[in-house]
Each structure stands twice: as C-alpha cells, then as structure tokens.
Amino acid sequence: MALLDKLVWHPPNPDISMGVFFVGFVGQVFIEALTAGFITITGVFVVGAVLFALLQVFIHFRLYHLLDGAAKKMECQQ
C-alpha cells in the first residue's frame, strides 16, 4: 500500500484540483461534441467563456476562504 501511495499523485489542494478537473472534463465533452458536429464553433466559445468564468469564481471564493482562515489563525496565535 505504501508503494501505491508513492505512485499516486496527491494534489496539494484537492478543492482547486477538483475544480480544474471539472472544467477540463466538461471542456473535453464539448470538444468531442464539436468534432462530432453536434454544436458549432460559436457554441464552443460561449461555453468556454462560461466555464472560464465559473472556474475564476470558484478559485476566488476558495482562496478567499483559505486566506481568511489563515488570517484568523494568525490572530488567535497573537
């Protein structure tokens, strides 16, 4: 089991990694839909812009909570 732990990459921040994975997965689905002819290139740009905005919001709030928690921890130590 220890060997398996060394082989598997553990992300430093699972929440942000899951957000990136989600956006990448949805992006891959839309690329496949584009190549199959289900959606147009305009649809890809619109969906890409929306996914990028969602990722930015997700990271912003996640980092805000992480930094806020770190600031509160520093206040408690002083």
N, CA, C and O atoms as a printed pandas DataFrame, in Angstrom:
     atom_number atom_name residue_name chain_id  residue_number  x_coord  y_coord  z_coord
0              1         N          MET        A               1    0.825   -1.197    0.000
1              2        CA          MET        A               1    0.000    0.000    0.000
2              3         C          MET        A               1    0.865    1.255    0.000
3              4         O          MET        A               1    0.487    2.259   -0.605
4              5         N          ALA        A               2    2.014    1.220    0.663
5              6        CA          ALA        A               2    2.904    2.384    0.679
6              7         C          ALA        A               2    3.439    2.667   -0.720
7              8         O          ALA        A               2    3.609    3.827   -1.097
8              9         N          LEU        A               3    3.703    1.619   -1.489
9             10        CA          LEU        A               3    4.172    1.802   -2.860
10            11         C          LEU        A               3    3.088    2.467   -3.707
11            12         O          LEU        A               3    3.386    3.328   -4.535
12            13         N          LEU        A               4    1.847    2.073   -3.503
13            14        CA          LEU        A               4    0.737    2.673   -4.241
14            15         C          LEU        A               4    0.601    4.153   -3.909
15            16         O          LEU        A               4    0.316    4.961   -4.793
16            17         N          ASP        A               5    0.802    4.519   -2.639
17            18        CA          ASP        A               5    0.743    5.931   -2.252
18            19         C          ASP        A               5    1.828    6.751   -2.934
19            20         O          ASP        A               5    1.616    7.919   -3.259
20            21         N          LYS        A               6    2.985    6.144   -3.150
21            22        CA          LYS        A               6    4.067    6.862   -3.829
22            23         C          LYS        A               6    3.772    7.034   -5.315
23            24         O          LYS        A               6    4.200    8.018   -5.918
24            25         N          LEU        A               7    3.054    6.100   -5.906
25            26        CA          LEU        A               7    2.756    6.157   -7.332
26            27         C          LEU        A               7    1.604    7.103   -7.656
27            28         O          LEU        A               7    1.548    7.660   -8.753
28            29         N          VAL        A               8    0.693    7.285   -6.717
29            30        CA          VAL        A               8   -0.477    8.130   -6.952
30            31         C          VAL        A               8   -0.143    9.555   -6.543
31            32         O          VAL        A               8    0.344    9.803   -5.440
32            33         N          TRP        A               9   -0.417   10.502   -7.466
33            34        CA          TRP        A               9   -0.147   11.908   -7.164
34            35         C          TRP        A               9   -1.264   12.459   -6.309
35            36         O          TRP        A               9   -2.438   12.342   -6.658
36            37         N          HIS        A              10   -0.896   13.071   -5.169
37            38        CA          HIS        A              10   -1.878   13.692   -4.290
38            39         C          HIS        A              10   -1.801   15.202   -4.474
39            40         O          HIS        A              10   -0.768   15.799   -4.168
40            41         N          PRO        A              11   -2.865   15.839   -4.965
41            42        CA          PRO        A              11   -2.811   17.285   -5.191
42            43         C          PRO        A              11   -2.671   18.048   -3.884
43            44         O          PRO        A              11   -3.192   17.612   -2.858
44            45         N          PRO        A              12   -1.975   19.182   -3.904
45            46        CA          PRO        A              12   -1.787   19.950   -2.677
46            47         C          PRO        A              12   -3.088   20.557   -2.145
47            48         O          PRO        A              12   -3.261   20.700   -0.934
48            49         N          ASN        A              13   -3.997   20.911   -3.051
49            50        CA          ASN        A              13   -5.286   21.456   -2.635
50            51         C          ASN        A              13   -6.384   20.718   -3.414
51            52         O          ASN        A              13   -6.634   21.047   -4.574
52            53         N          PRO        A              14   -7.038   19.735   -2.802
53            54        CA          PRO        A              14   -7.998   18.919   -3.547
54            55         C          PRO        A              14   -9.169   19.714   -4.110
55            56         O          PRO        A              14   -9.700   19.352   -5.160
56            57         N          ASP        A              15   -9.590   20.794   -3.437
57            58        CA          ASP        A              15  -10.742   21.551   -3.926
58            59         C          ASP        A              15  -10.450   22.234   -5.246
59            60         O          ASP        A              15  -11.248   22.152   -6.180
60            61         N          ILE        A              16   -9.315   22.907   -5.333
61            62        CA          ILE        A              16   -8.961   23.587   -6.575
62            63         C          ILE        A              16   -8.686   22.543   -7.667
63            64         O          ILE        A              16   -9.059   22.742   -8.823
64            65         N          SER        A              17   -8.042   21.449   -7.304
65            66        CA          SER        A              17   -7.766   20.409   -8.291
66            67         C          SER        A              17   -9.063   19.830   -8.848
67            68         O          SER        A              17   -9.145   19.536  -10.040
68            69         N          MET        A              18  -10.070   19.666   -8.005
69            70        CA          MET        A              18  -11.346   19.151   -8.484
70            71         C          MET        A              18  -12.035   20.166   -9.389
71            72         O          MET        A              18  -12.698   19.786  -10.354
72            73         N          GLY        A              19  -11.883   21.461   -9.084
73            74        CA          GLY        A              19  -12.458   22.478   -9.956
74            75         C          GLY        A              19  -11.824   22.464  -11.324
75            76         O          GLY        A              19  -12.518   22.566  -12.336
76            77         N          VAL        A              20  -10.503   22.338  -11.366
77            78        CA          VAL        A              20   -9.795   22.276  -12.643
78            79         C          VAL        A              20  -10.184   20.999  -13.386
79            80         O          VAL        A              20  -10.378   21.027  -14.601
80            81         N          PHE        A              21  -10.300   19.884  -12.668
81            82        CA          PHE        A              21  -10.694   18.635  -13.299
82            83         C          PHE        A              21  -12.094   18.738  -13.891
83            84         O          PHE        A              21  -12.336   18.253  -14.996
84            85         N          PHE        A              22  -13.021   19.368  -13.164
85            86        CA          PHE        A              22  -14.392   19.506  -13.641
86            87         C          PHE        A              22  -14.438   20.331  -14.921
87            88         O          PHE        A              22  -15.096   19.948  -15.889
88            89         N          VAL        A              23  -13.733   21.471  -14.924
89            90        CA          VAL        A              23  -13.730   22.323  -16.112
90            91         C          VAL        A              23  -13.072   21.591  -17.280
91            92         O          VAL        A              23  -13.541   21.685  -18.414
92            93         N          GLY        A              24  -12.001   20.873  -17.011
93            94        CA          GLY        A              24  -11.339   20.112  -18.069
94            95         C          GLY        A              24  -12.215   19.009  -18.619
95            96         O          GLY        A              24  -12.236   18.770  -19.826
96            97         N          PHE        A              25  -12.942   18.332  -17.734
97            98        CA          PHE        A              25  -13.823   17.255  -18.171
98            99         C          PHE        A              25  -14.960   17.783  -19.036
99           100         O          PHE        A              25  -15.267   17.219  -20.087
100          101         N          VAL        A              26  -15.586   18.875  -18.586
101          102        CA          VAL        A              26  -16.677   19.464  -19.358
102          103         C          VAL        A              26  -16.146   20.002  -20.683
103          104         O          VAL        A              26  -16.804   19.881  -21.716
104          105         N          GLY        A              27  -14.950   20.597  -20.650
105          106        CA          GLY        A              27  -14.339   21.078  -21.888
106          107         C          GLY        A              27  -14.082   19.951  -22.866
107          108         O          GLY        A              27  -14.288   20.116  -24.069
108          109         N          GLN        A              28  -13.638   18.818  -22.373
109          110        CA          GLN        A              28  -13.396   17.661  -23.244
110          111         C          GLN        A              28  -14.692   17.175  -23.877
111          112         O          GLN        A              28  -14.707   16.809  -25.053
112          113         N          VAL        A              29  -15.772   17.166  -23.115
113          114        CA          VAL        A              29  -17.072   16.753  -23.650
114          115         C          VAL        A              29  -17.496   17.685  -24.796
115          116         O          VAL        A              29  -18.008   17.229  -25.818
116          117         N          PHE        A              30  -17.276   18.992  -24.613
117          118        CA          PHE        A              30  -17.666   19.932  -25.666
118          119         C          PHE        A              30  -16.771   19.837  -26.888
119          120         O          PHE        A              30  -17.235   20.049  -28.008
120          121         N          ILE        A              31  -15.497   19.522  -26.697
121          122        CA          ILE        A              31  -14.614   19.318  -27.849
122          123         C          ILE        A              31  -15.076   18.106  -28.644
123          124         O          ILE        A              31  -15.077   18.137  -29.874
124          125         N          GLU        A              32  -15.466   17.048  -27.960
125          126        CA          GLU        A              32  -15.961   15.864  -28.656
126          127         C          GLU        A              32  -17.285   16.158  -29.352
127          128         O          GLU        A              32  -17.527   15.661  -30.453
128          129         N          ALA        A              33  -18.143   16.958  -28.725
129          130        CA          ALA        A              33  -19.410   17.323  -29.366
130          131         C          ALA        A              33  -19.163   18.179  -30.600
131          132         O          ALA        A              33  -19.879   18.055  -31.594
132          133         N          LEU        A              34  -18.155   19.049  -30.547
133          134        CA          LEU        A              34  -17.821   19.881  -31.702
134          135         C          LEU        A              34  -17.322   19.027  -32.861
135          136         O          LEU        A              34  -17.745   19.210  -34.003
136          137         N          THR        A              35  -16.431   18.104  -32.565
137          138        CA          THR        A              35  -15.883   17.271  -33.638
138          139         C          THR        A              35  -16.931   16.325  -34.205
139          140         O          THR        A              35  -16.836   15.910  -35.360
140          141         N          ALA        A              36  -17.926   15.983  -33.400
141          142        CA          ALA        A              36  -18.996   15.116  -33.895
142          143         C          ALA        A              36  -20.052   15.912  -34.658
143          144         O          ALA        A              36  -20.927   15.324  -35.294
144          145         N          GLY        A              37  -19.981   17.249  -34.600
145          146        CA          GLY        A              37  -20.913   18.084  -35.346
146          147         C          GLY        A              37  -22.193   18.409  -34.600
147          148         O          GLY        A              37  -23.162   18.861  -35.211
148          149         N          PHE        A              38  -22.220   18.189  -33.293
149          150        CA          PHE        A              38  -23.440   18.474  -32.528
150          151         C          PHE        A              38  -23.595   19.958  -32.211
151          152         O          PHE        A              38  -24.715   20.456  -32.109
152          153         N          ILE        A              39  -22.469   20.670  -32.055
153          154        CA          ILE        A              39  -22.537   22.096  -31.736
154          155         C          ILE        A              39  -21.607   22.853  -32.680
155          156         O          ILE        A              39  -20.735   22.257  -33.312
156          157         N          THR        A              40  -21.794   24.152  -32.770
157          158        CA          THR        A              40  -20.980   24.974  -33.658
158          159         C          THR        A              40  -19.799   25.572  -32.906
159          160         O          THR        A              40  -19.712   25.458  -31.684
160          161         N          ILE        A              41  -18.898   26.205  -33.635
161          162        CA          ILE        A              41  -17.732   26.824  -33.013
162          163         C          ILE        A              41  -18.147   27.984  -32.114
163          164         O          ILE        A              41  -17.496   28.241  -31.102
164          165         N          THR        A              42  -19.220   28.688  -32.468
165          166        CA          THR        A              42  -19.720   29.773  -31.617
166          167         C          THR        A              42  -20.166   29.224  -30.267
167          168         O          THR        A              42  -19.906   29.833  -29.229
168          169         N          GLY        A              43  -20.832   28.086  -30.279
169          170        CA          GLY        A              43  -21.251   27.447  -29.032
170          171         C          GLY        A              43  -20.074   27.083  -28.153
171          172         O          GLY        A              43  -20.147   27.185  -26.928
172          173         N          VAL        A              44  -18.989   26.658  -28.781
173          174        CA          VAL        A              44  -17.793   26.300  -28.017
174          175         C          VAL        A              44  -17.214   27.533  -27.328
175          176         O          VAL        A              44  -16.820   27.468  -26.163
176          177         N          PHE        A              45  -17.162   28.665  -28.051
177          178        CA          PHE        A              45  -16.632   29.885  -27.443
178          179         C          PHE        A              45  -17.515   30.361  -26.295
179          180         O          PHE        A              45  -17.003   30.803  -25.267
180          181         N          VAL        A              46  -18.821   30.277  -26.457
181          182        CA          VAL        A              46  -19.732   30.709  -25.396
182          183         C          VAL        A              46  -19.577   29.814  -24.172
183          184         O          VAL        A              46  -19.458   30.304  -23.049
184          185         N          VAL        A              47  -19.580   28.512  -24.390
185          186        CA          VAL        A              47  -19.441   27.576  -23.272
186          187         C          VAL        A              47  -18.069   27.726  -22.622
187          188         O          VAL        A              47  -17.955   27.650  -21.398
188          189         N          GLY        A              48  -17.031   27.936  -23.422
189          190        CA          GLY        A              48  -15.689   28.130  -22.874
190          191         C          GLY        A              48  -15.615   29.358  -21.995
191          192         O          GLY        A              48  -14.990   29.328  -20.935
192          193         N          ALA        A              49  -16.250   30.445  -22.426
193          194        CA          ALA        A              49  -16.249   31.673  -21.621
194          195         C          ALA        A              49  -16.977   31.456  -20.305
195          196         O          ALA        A              49  -16.530   31.928  -19.260
196          197         N          VAL        A              50  -18.086   30.751  -20.353
197          198        CA          VAL        A              50  -18.852   30.478  -19.127
198          199         C          VAL        A              50  -18.046   29.585  -18.185
199          200         O          VAL        A              50  -18.004   29.840  -16.981
200          201         N          LEU        A              51  -17.410   28.551  -18.712
201          202        CA          LEU        A              51  -16.616   27.661  -17.869
202          203         C          LEU        A              51  -15.428   28.395  -17.256
203          204         O          LEU        A              51  -15.088   28.171  -16.094
204          205         N          PHE        A              52  -14.797   29.272  -18.037
205          206        CA          PHE        A              52  -13.672   30.036  -17.517
206          207         C          PHE        A              52  -14.128   30.951  -16.378
207          208         O          PHE        A              52  -13.445   31.079  -15.362
208          209         N          ALA        A              53  -15.288   31.587  -16.561
209          210        CA          ALA        A              53  -15.819   32.464  -15.511
210          211         C          ALA        A              53  -16.148   31.668  -14.251
211          212         O          ALA        A              53  -15.870   32.124  -13.142
212          213         N          LEU        A              54  -16.735   30.487  -14.413
213          214        CA          LEU        A              54  -17.058   29.649  -13.259
214          215         C          LEU        A              54  -15.797   29.215  -12.513
215          216         O          LEU        A              54  -15.771   29.187  -11.283
216          217         N          LEU        A              55  -14.757   28.879  -13.267
217          218        CA          LEU        A              55  -13.506   28.482  -12.623
218          219         C          LEU        A              55  -12.905   29.646  -11.853
219          220         O          LEU        A              55  -12.396   29.460  -10.747
220          221         N          GLN        A              56  -12.958   30.852  -12.426
221          222        CA          GLN        A              56  -12.418   32.026  -11.743
222          223         C          GLN        A              56  -13.183   32.299  -10.446
223          224         O          GLN        A              56  -12.576   32.603   -9.419
224          225         N          VAL        A              57  -14.505   32.193  -10.492
225          226        CA          VAL        A              57  -15.319   32.419   -9.291
226          227         C          VAL        A              57  -15.010   31.357   -8.243
227          228         O          VAL        A              57  -14.875   31.667   -7.059
228          229         N          PHE        A              58  -14.899   30.115   -8.676
229          230        CA          PHE        A              58  -14.607   29.014   -7.757
230          231         C          PHE        A              58  -13.268   29.232   -7.054
231          232         O          PHE        A              58  -13.167   29.099   -5.834
232          233         N          ILE        A              59  -12.237   29.569   -7.842
233          234        CA          ILE        A              59  -10.911   29.783   -7.263
234          235         C          ILE        A              59  -10.908   31.012   -6.355
235          236         O          ILE        A              59  -10.281   30.997   -5.296
236          237         N          HIS        A              60  -11.603   32.075   -6.763
237          238        CA          HIS        A              60  -11.644   33.295   -5.950
238          239         C          HIS        A              60  -12.225   33.011   -4.565
239          240         O          HIS        A              60  -11.633   33.376   -3.549
240          241         N          PHE        A              61  -13.387   32.358   -4.531
241          242        CA          PHE        A              61  -14.016   32.097   -3.234
242          243         C          PHE        A              61  -13.221   31.099   -2.418
243          244         O          PHE        A              61  -13.145   31.211   -1.194
244          245         N          ARG        A              62  -12.625   30.118   -3.090
245          246        CA          ARG        A              62  -11.849   29.119   -2.382
246          247         C          ARG        A              62  -10.622   29.769   -1.748
247          248         O          ARG        A              62  -10.311   29.516   -0.583
248          249         N          LEU        A              63   -9.922   30.611   -2.522
249          250        CA          LEU        A              63   -8.741   31.285   -1.986
250          251         C          LEU        A              63   -9.129   32.281   -0.906
251          252         O          LEU        A              63   -8.400   32.455    0.070
252          253         N          TYR        A              64  -10.275   32.938   -1.073
253          254        CA          TYR        A              64  -10.725   33.886   -0.046
254          255         C          TYR        A              64  -10.918   33.159    1.287
255          256         O          TYR        A              64  -10.487   33.648    2.331
256          257         N          HIS        A              65  -11.562   32.002    1.250
257          258        CA          HIS        A              65  -11.792   31.260    2.488
258          259         C          HIS        A              65  -10.487   30.741    3.075
259          260         O          HIS        A              65  -10.316   30.729    4.294
260          261         N          LEU        A              66   -9.561   30.310    2.215
261          262        CA          LEU        A              66   -8.276   29.832    2.707
262          263         C          LEU        A              66   -7.495   30.968    3.373
263          264         O          LEU        A              66   -6.928   30.790    4.451
264          265         N          LEU        A              67   -7.469   32.141    2.719
265          266        CA          LEU        A              67   -6.735   33.271    3.281
266          267         C          LEU        A              67   -7.414   33.817    4.530
267          268         O          LEU        A              67   -6.746   34.233    5.476
268          269         N          ASP        A              68   -8.738   33.813    4.528
269          270        CA          ASP        A              68   -9.471   34.284    5.703
270          271         C          ASP        A              68   -9.209   33.366    6.893
271          272         O          ASP        A              68   -9.012   33.833    8.015
272          273         N          GLY        A              69   -9.209   32.063    6.640
273          274        CA          GLY        A              69   -8.917   31.111    7.709
274          275         C          GLY        A              69   -7.504   31.266    8.237
275          276         O          GLY        A              69   -7.274   31.150    9.441
276          277         N          ALA        A              70   -6.545   31.531    7.337
277          278        CA          ALA        A              70   -5.162   31.723    7.763
278          279         C          ALA        A              70   -5.025   33.005    8.588
279          280         O          ALA        A              70   -4.279   33.039    9.566
280          281         N          ALA        A              71   -5.745   34.059    8.192
281          282        CA          ALA        A              71   -5.688   35.322    8.940
282          283         C          ALA        A              71   -6.274   35.148   10.338
283          284         O          ALA        A              71   -5.730   35.669   11.312
284          285         N          LYS        A              72   -7.385   34.414   10.436
285          286        CA          LYS        A              72   -7.990   34.185   11.754
286          287         C          LYS        A              72   -7.074   33.347   12.635
287          288         O          LYS        A              72   -6.996   33.564   13.844
288          289         N          LYS        A              73   -6.378   32.387   12.023
289          290        CA          LYS        A              73   -5.464   31.552   12.789
290          291         C          LYS        A              73   -4.297   32.393   13.311
291          292         O          LYS        A              73   -3.832   32.194   14.433
292          293         N          MET        A              74   -3.833   33.331   12.487
293          294        CA          MET        A              74   -2.739   34.204   12.922
294          295         C          MET        A              74   -3.195   35.116   14.074
295          296         O          MET        A              74   -2.425   35.381   14.996
296          297         N          GLU        A              75   -4.453   35.595   14.018
297          298        CA          GLU        A              75   -4.974   36.451   15.084
298          299         C          GLU        A              75   -5.075   35.680   16.394
299          300         O          GLU        A              75   -4.800   36.224   17.463
300          301         N          CYS        A              76   -5.469   34.416   16.309
301          302        CA          CYS        A              76   -5.610   33.608   17.521
302          303         C          CYS        A              76   -4.248   33.339   18.159
303          304         O          CYS        A              76   -4.153   33.233   19.381
304          305         N          GLN        A              77   -3.197   33.227   17.351
305          306        CA          GLN        A              77   -1.869   32.930   17.890
306          307         C          GLN        A              77   -1.259   34.140   18.576
307          308         O          GLN        A              77   -0.394   33.986   19.438
308          309         N          GLN        A              78   -1.692   35.337   18.212
309          310        CA          GLN        A              78   -1.080   36.534   18.808
310          311         C          GLN        A              78   -1.692   36.907   20.126
311          312         O          GLN        A              78   -1.280   37.890   20.742
